[in-house]
Amino acid sequence: SKLVKFVDELPDMPKIQSFEVVTGVFKSKPLEIGMFKKLWKFHRDLPPTPVYAYGTSKRNATIPGPTIEAIHGVDAFVTWQNHLPSNHILPWDPTIPTALPRTKKGIPTVVHLHGSIGEPESDGHAHSWFTRRFKEVGPTWTKKEYHYPNSQHPGNLWYHDHAMGLTRVNLLAGLIGAYIIRDRDVETPLRLPCGDEFDRTLMVFDRSFLTNGSIYMNSTGNNPSIHPQWQPEYFGDAIIVNGKAWPRLTVRRRKYRFRIINASNARFFRFFFSNGLKFIHVADDSAYLEKPVITNETLLAPSEIADVIVDFSKSKSDSAILGNDAVYPYPSGDAVNEANGKVMKFIIKKEPEHDTWRVPKTLVKYPDADLSSASKTRYIAMYEYTSDIDEPTHLYINGKSFDEPVTETPRVGTSEIWNVINLTEDNHPLHIHLGLFKVINQTKLVKEEEFKACMLKLNDAIKCKIDHYARGDKIEVPAHEKGWKNVYKMTPGCVTKILVRFAFIHSNESYPFDATAQPGYVYHCHVSHISPEQIL
Ligand code: C2O
């Protein structure tokens, strides 16, 4: 498509608060958020697009959905209501394990609050789906009103669909939104840019469109004789920020905070500014860093978040384009082109301004990763079974599929070392529910093929002598990614060692909920195609 760039203004999503202030104290305010089919304008010159959108009403529903603002220590209660009709706007594939209502009526959905540390019943387990008006529910569904305790550290989360086998198409259709936990005691002293004008969420994703405006997704699978519609990955040529293709934003000559969420299904972004402006990282996808880190570029895998300050007073020009130069698929795919290599444009006002926001020398100090505290060491190998046309047919973790019995059963309050071995060709962003982790190091495998052959036979990294193979070059973890995270990029051909903590990071307090209840939690790759496994 030949859409003109930078003609639509960057929208701000509506904000809704999960609390109210009653005589000076914060109280929970229960929310009801629906999923609606509606039309959405992605670009001035594109006809309206059928989408699925979250909102407090159909009229208020947006792409992405409203930004939910929560307060640390104040419980949030959300009833997610499915108002979707029966026929999906995108092709899905019944030959992969998929949520399927008996009556074939209604589209199964379930909401996961990504980055939340909360009870399993409200975690949006893939089998806890429900259809319109809860007419039918999945096998692990227990309740309508989800409870998010917000007892964790302040930071950026996002909510998105999580239904078995439909996550990729439900996200593509628009079921995504941001969620922020604020903590005044921790954050006010930092004096970072704040308020609606200077503290903004940027949700970035890619889509392709047909000339009639509808979202284009190839309806023939990569391996149609086995899976007629299933596509392991999706790449679109139009880059969307907060629901507009290549928008523009006029900014003042001062500091802004941007919470940048990569909400794509499979596209990695490596952002940079055309005029050399820098990113000052203050937090990663989960928590504040100990100190700000300055970079020229920012690589984000799907579902990773960069929380950065950009100081436009340092700009030598009156405009700047936020670009992207990450190949797709990452790291062994095609180079970006004129369309997907550009993200949005900043128009920078000429007049200098007095700026009272600061970037402090130190931010928030959380515990270091203490390897000696780990109560267990696990080896987790990811590999694909491919067909004779060399397309993946199954994607497994340690040779097991999602529906096999629970494999990882860490105890609440403990830490564990996980060695994640990526034997595929793609970089897989590993996301762990409930846990927070620090990346310790990445080591290249030597004689990877030999090791992989053994794994395909024995499915056991120790029996296959992982130590003998994990002794290649080390890859440095970038300074801005050394904090506590909930997603990280598992480089192909590498063992990534992480320390996972199944507890809060800001205190030794235990969870205010039963983390051992059913249905448990999952960990998975966030390119919506690897089968997740259960934990706890
Ligand atoms: Cu962002 Cu299990 O997901």
mmCIF file of C-alpha atoms in Angstrom, residues 136-329:
data_model
loop_
_atom_site.group_PDB
_atom_site.id
_atom_site.type_symbol
_atom_site.label_atom_id
_atom_site.label_comp_id
_atom_site.label_asym_id
_atom_site.label_seq_id
_atom_site.Cartn_x
_atom_site.Cartn_y
_atom_site.Cartn_z
ATOM 1 C CA GLU A 136 -19.534 -21.287 27.203
ATOM 2 C CA VAL A 137 -16.311 -21.440 29.170
ATOM 3 C CA GLY A 138 -13.062 -23.395 28.922
ATOM 4 C CA PRO A 139 -12.092 -26.280 31.226
ATOM 5 C CA THR A 140 -10.112 -24.172 33.742
ATOM 6 C CA TRP A 141 -12.451 -21.166 33.850
ATOM 7 C CA THR A 142 -13.542 -20.268 37.393
ATOM 8 C CA LYS A 143 -14.797 -16.696 37.631
ATOM 9 C CA LYS A 144 -16.027 -13.584 35.869
ATOM 10 C CA GLU A 145 -14.376 -10.874 37.928
ATOM 11 C CA TYR A 146 -10.610 -10.864 37.808
ATOM 12 C CA HIS A 147 -8.633 -9.661 40.803
ATOM 13 C CA TYR A 148 -5.269 -7.910 40.384
ATOM 14 C CA PRO A 149 -3.644 -7.181 43.770
ATOM 15 C CA ASN A 150 -1.122 -4.577 42.454
ATOM 16 C CA SER A 151 1.106 -5.491 45.403
ATOM 17 C CA GLN A 152 4.140 -5.543 43.165
ATOM 18 C CA HIS A 153 6.698 -2.855 42.295
ATOM 19 C CA PRO A 154 5.529 0.058 40.085
ATOM 20 C CA GLY A 155 5.945 -0.355 36.347
ATOM 21 C CA ASN A 156 4.507 -1.068 32.944
ATOM 22 C CA LEU A 157 2.247 -3.969 32.166
ATOM 23 C CA TRP A 158 -0.098 -4.680 29.308
ATOM 24 C CA TYR A 159 -3.182 -6.768 28.834
ATOM 25 C CA HIS A 160 -3.917 -8.931 25.847
ATOM 26 C CA ASP A 161 -5.858 -11.947 24.749
ATOM 27 C CA HIS A 162 -4.501 -15.349 25.770
ATOM 28 C CA ALA A 163 -7.026 -17.910 24.457
ATOM 29 C CA MET A 164 -5.711 -21.296 23.389
ATOM 30 C CA GLY A 165 -4.859 -21.379 19.696
ATOM 31 C CA LEU A 166 -6.490 -17.995 19.044
ATOM 32 C CA THR A 167 -4.098 -15.620 20.781
ATOM 33 C CA ARG A 168 -2.302 -14.660 17.577
ATOM 34 C CA VAL A 169 -5.488 -13.787 15.676
ATOM 35 C CA ASN A 170 -7.218 -12.132 18.639
ATOM 36 C CA LEU A 171 -4.186 -9.874 19.152
ATOM 37 C CA LEU A 172 -3.998 -9.102 15.441
ATOM 38 C CA ALA A 173 -7.687 -8.187 15.532
ATOM 39 C CA GLY A 174 -6.866 -5.588 18.216
ATOM 40 C CA LEU A 175 -7.224 -7.122 21.684
ATOM 41 C CA ILE A 176 -4.343 -5.299 23.402
ATOM 42 C CA GLY A 177 -4.019 -2.455 25.912
ATOM 43 C CA ALA A 178 -1.642 -0.869 28.446
ATOM 44 C CA TYR A 179 -1.758 -1.007 32.271
ATOM 45 C CA ILE A 180 0.416 1.084 34.575
ATOM 46 C CA ILE A 181 1.046 0.524 38.292
ATOM 47 C CA ARG A 182 2.095 3.740 40.029
ATOM 48 C CA ASP A 183 3.675 4.125 43.440
ATOM 49 C CA ARG A 184 3.976 7.724 44.612
ATOM 50 C CA ASP A 185 6.381 6.965 47.451
ATOM 51 C CA VAL A 186 8.863 5.448 45.022
ATOM 52 C CA GLU A 187 8.225 7.614 41.984
ATOM 53 C CA THR A 188 7.587 11.190 43.139
ATOM 54 C CA PRO A 189 11.173 11.732 44.378
ATOM 55 C CA LEU A 190 12.523 10.726 40.953
ATOM 56 C CA ARG A 191 10.977 13.818 39.298
ATOM 57 C CA LEU A 192 10.709 12.107 35.945
ATOM 58 C CA PRO A 193 8.450 13.727 33.322
ATOM 59 C CA CYS A 194 4.833 13.137 34.313
ATOM 60 C CA GLY A 195 1.281 14.094 33.479
ATOM 61 C CA ASP A 196 -0.673 13.305 30.302
ATOM 62 C CA GLU A 197 1.412 15.555 28.077
ATOM 63 C CA PHE A 198 4.905 14.441 29.069
ATOM 64 C CA ASP A 199 4.406 10.811 30.106
ATOM 65 C CA ARG A 200 3.045 8.786 27.214
ATOM 66 C CA THR A 201 2.543 5.160 26.322
ATOM 67 C CA LEU A 202 3.455 4.197 22.753
ATOM 68 C CA MET A 203 2.050 0.836 21.692
ATOM 69 C CA VAL A 204 3.769 -0.165 18.476
ATOM 70 C CA PHE A 205 2.741 -2.985 16.148
ATOM 71 C CA ASP A 206 2.651 -3.954 12.478
ATOM 72 C CA ARG A 207 -0.312 -4.767 10.243
ATOM 73 C CA SER A 208 -1.038 -5.171 6.555
ATOM 74 C CA PHE A 209 -4.266 -3.930 5.018
ATOM 75 C CA LEU A 210 -6.294 -4.656 1.920
ATOM 76 C CA THR A 211 -7.459 -1.620 -0.091
ATOM 77 C CA ASN A 212 -10.953 -2.053 1.414
ATOM 78 C CA GLY A 213 -9.369 -1.374 4.801
ATOM 79 C CA SER A 214 -9.552 -4.851 6.299
ATOM 80 C CA ILE A 215 -6.554 -6.425 8.006
ATOM 81 C CA TYR A 216 -4.726 -8.702 5.608
ATOM 82 C CA MET A 217 -3.572 -12.060 6.857
ATOM 83 C CA ASN A 218 -2.617 -14.827 4.466
ATOM 84 C CA SER A 219 -5.240 -17.550 4.834
ATOM 85 C CA THR A 220 -3.019 -20.370 3.591
ATOM 86 C CA GLY A 221 -0.780 -21.943 6.216
ATOM 87 C CA ASN A 222 2.978 -22.291 5.729
ATOM 88 C CA ASN A 223 2.515 -26.048 5.779
ATOM 89 C CA PRO A 224 -1.025 -26.448 4.416
ATOM 90 C CA SER A 225 -1.058 -30.237 4.104
ATOM 91 C CA ILE A 226 -0.813 -30.447 7.912
ATOM 92 C CA HIS A 227 -2.179 -27.084 9.082
ATOM 93 C CA PRO A 228 -4.317 -25.430 6.351
ATOM 94 C CA GLN A 229 -4.307 -21.913 7.852
ATOM 95 C CA TRP A 230 -1.629 -21.822 10.539
ATOM 96 C CA GLN A 231 1.130 -19.262 10.123
ATOM 97 C CA PRO A 232 3.751 -19.377 12.816
ATOM 98 C CA GLU A 233 4.601 -15.687 12.329
ATOM 99 C CA TYR A 234 2.907 -12.538 11.083
ATOM 100 C CA PHE A 235 4.584 -9.500 9.546
ATOM 101 C CA GLY A 236 2.747 -6.426 8.311
ATOM 102 C CA ASP A 237 4.172 -3.527 6.336
ATOM 103 C CA ALA A 238 2.328 -0.690 8.031
ATOM 104 C CA ILE A 239 3.707 0.388 11.405
ATOM 105 C CA ILE A 240 0.997 1.437 13.830
ATOM 106 C CA VAL A 241 1.482 3.510 16.979
ATOM 107 C CA ASN A 242 -1.484 3.901 19.349
ATOM 108 C CA GLY A 243 -3.841 2.844 16.570
ATOM 109 C CA LYS A 244 -2.608 5.099 13.743
ATOM 110 C CA ALA A 245 -0.274 4.160 10.915
ATOM 111 C CA TRP A 246 2.955 6.232 11.031
ATOM 112 C CA PRO A 247 1.523 9.054 13.165
ATOM 113 C CA ARG A 248 3.161 12.352 14.086
ATOM 114 C CA LEU A 249 3.466 14.164 17.385
ATOM 115 C CA THR A 250 4.413 17.793 17.988
ATOM 116 C CA VAL A 251 6.632 18.097 21.043
ATOM 117 C CA ARG A 252 8.173 20.910 23.051
ATOM 118 C CA ARG A 253 11.914 21.362 23.560
ATOM 119 C CA ARG A 254 12.090 19.448 26.810
ATOM 120 C CA LYS A 255 12.085 15.966 28.300
ATOM 121 C CA TYR A 256 9.354 13.415 27.655
ATOM 122 C CA ARG A 257 8.851 9.948 29.032
ATOM 123 C CA PHE A 258 7.777 7.245 26.576
ATOM 124 C CA ARG A 259 6.669 3.790 27.682
ATOM 125 C CA ILE A 260 7.232 1.913 24.428
ATOM 126 C CA ILE A 261 5.498 -1.470 24.171
ATOM 127 C CA ASN A 262 6.187 -3.806 21.252
ATOM 128 C CA ALA A 263 2.700 -5.270 20.755
ATOM 129 C CA SER A 264 3.535 -7.034 17.468
ATOM 130 C CA ASN A 265 2.993 -10.746 17.023
ATOM 131 C CA ALA A 266 6.424 -11.481 15.604
ATOM 132 C CA ARG A 267 8.222 -8.293 14.546
ATOM 133 C CA PHE A 268 11.251 -7.143 16.524
ATOM 134 C CA PHE A 269 11.902 -3.404 16.455
ATOM 135 C CA ARG A 270 15.282 -1.758 16.735
ATOM 136 C CA PHE A 271 14.331 1.853 17.241
ATOM 137 C CA PHE A 272 16.599 4.825 16.549
ATOM 138 C CA PHE A 273 16.137 8.547 15.934
ATOM 139 C CA SER A 274 16.980 9.915 12.482
ATOM 140 C CA ASN A 275 18.674 12.963 14.058
ATOM 141 C CA GLY A 276 20.738 11.087 16.629
ATOM 142 C CA LEU A 277 18.564 11.794 19.692
ATOM 143 C CA LYS A 278 19.191 9.281 22.447
ATOM 144 C CA PHE A 279 17.123 6.995 24.617
ATOM 145 C CA ILE A 280 17.651 7.369 28.354
ATOM 146 C CA HIS A 281 16.337 4.090 29.780
ATOM 147 C CA VAL A 282 14.794 4.335 33.240
ATOM 148 C CA ALA A 283 13.033 0.950 33.357
ATOM 149 C CA ASP A 284 12.809 -2.198 31.295
ATOM 150 C CA ASP A 285 9.764 -4.331 30.567
ATOM 151 C CA SER A 286 9.003 -4.764 34.222
ATOM 152 C CA ALA A 287 10.821 -2.644 36.765
ATOM 153 C CA TYR A 288 12.909 0.491 37.285
ATOM 154 C CA LEU A 289 16.624 0.239 36.674
ATOM 155 C CA GLU A 290 19.133 1.120 39.342
ATOM 156 C CA LYS A 291 20.639 3.858 37.162
ATOM 157 C CA PRO A 292 19.580 5.444 33.860
ATOM 158 C CA VAL A 293 21.298 3.955 30.780
ATOM 159 C CA ILE A 294 21.789 5.966 27.575
ATOM 160 C CA THR A 295 21.612 4.216 24.195
ATOM 161 C CA ASN A 296 21.420 5.211 20.531
ATOM 162 C CA GLU A 297 19.107 2.330 19.669
ATOM 163 C CA THR A 298 16.649 0.087 21.427
ATOM 164 C CA LEU A 299 15.918 -3.494 20.407
ATOM 165 C CA LEU A 300 12.510 -4.745 21.507
ATOM 166 C CA ALA A 301 11.206 -8.259 20.958
ATOM 167 C CA PRO A 302 7.442 -8.792 20.864
ATOM 168 C CA SER A 303 6.010 -7.949 24.320
ATOM 169 C CA GLU A 304 9.159 -6.226 25.600
ATOM 170 C CA ILE A 305 8.811 -2.704 26.949
ATOM 171 C CA ALA A 306 11.323 0.151 26.970
ATOM 172 C CA ASP A 307 10.619 2.962 29.401
ATOM 173 C CA VAL A 308 12.725 5.872 28.226
ATOM 174 C CA ILE A 309 13.256 9.596 28.582
ATOM 175 C CA VAL A 310 13.882 11.539 25.382
ATOM 176 C CA ASP A 311 15.232 15.054 25.763
ATOM 177 C CA PHE A 312 14.081 17.088 22.770
ATOM 178 C CA SER A 313 16.029 20.136 23.973
ATOM 179 C CA LYS A 314 19.086 18.261 22.667
ATOM 180 C CA SER A 315 17.698 18.101 19.141
ATOM 181 C CA LYS A 316 19.697 19.887 16.422
ATOM 182 C CA SER A 317 16.768 19.704 14.001
ATOM 183 C CA ASP A 318 13.100 20.659 14.070
ATOM 184 C CA SER A 319 11.895 17.164 13.391
ATOM 185 C CA ALA A 320 12.986 13.614 14.015
ATOM 186 C CA ILE A 321 11.794 10.303 12.661
ATOM 187 C CA LEU A 322 11.660 7.308 14.920
ATOM 188 C CA GLY A 323 13.026 4.562 12.685
ATOM 189 C CA ASN A 324 13.352 0.797 12.882
ATOM 190 C CA ASP A 325 16.148 -1.299 11.370
ATOM 191 C CA ALA A 326 15.474 -4.784 12.778
ATOM 192 C CA VAL A 327 15.459 -7.549 10.151
ATOM 193 C CA TYR A 328 12.393 -9.792 10.129
ATOM 194 C CA PRO A 329 12.157 -12.530 11.223
#
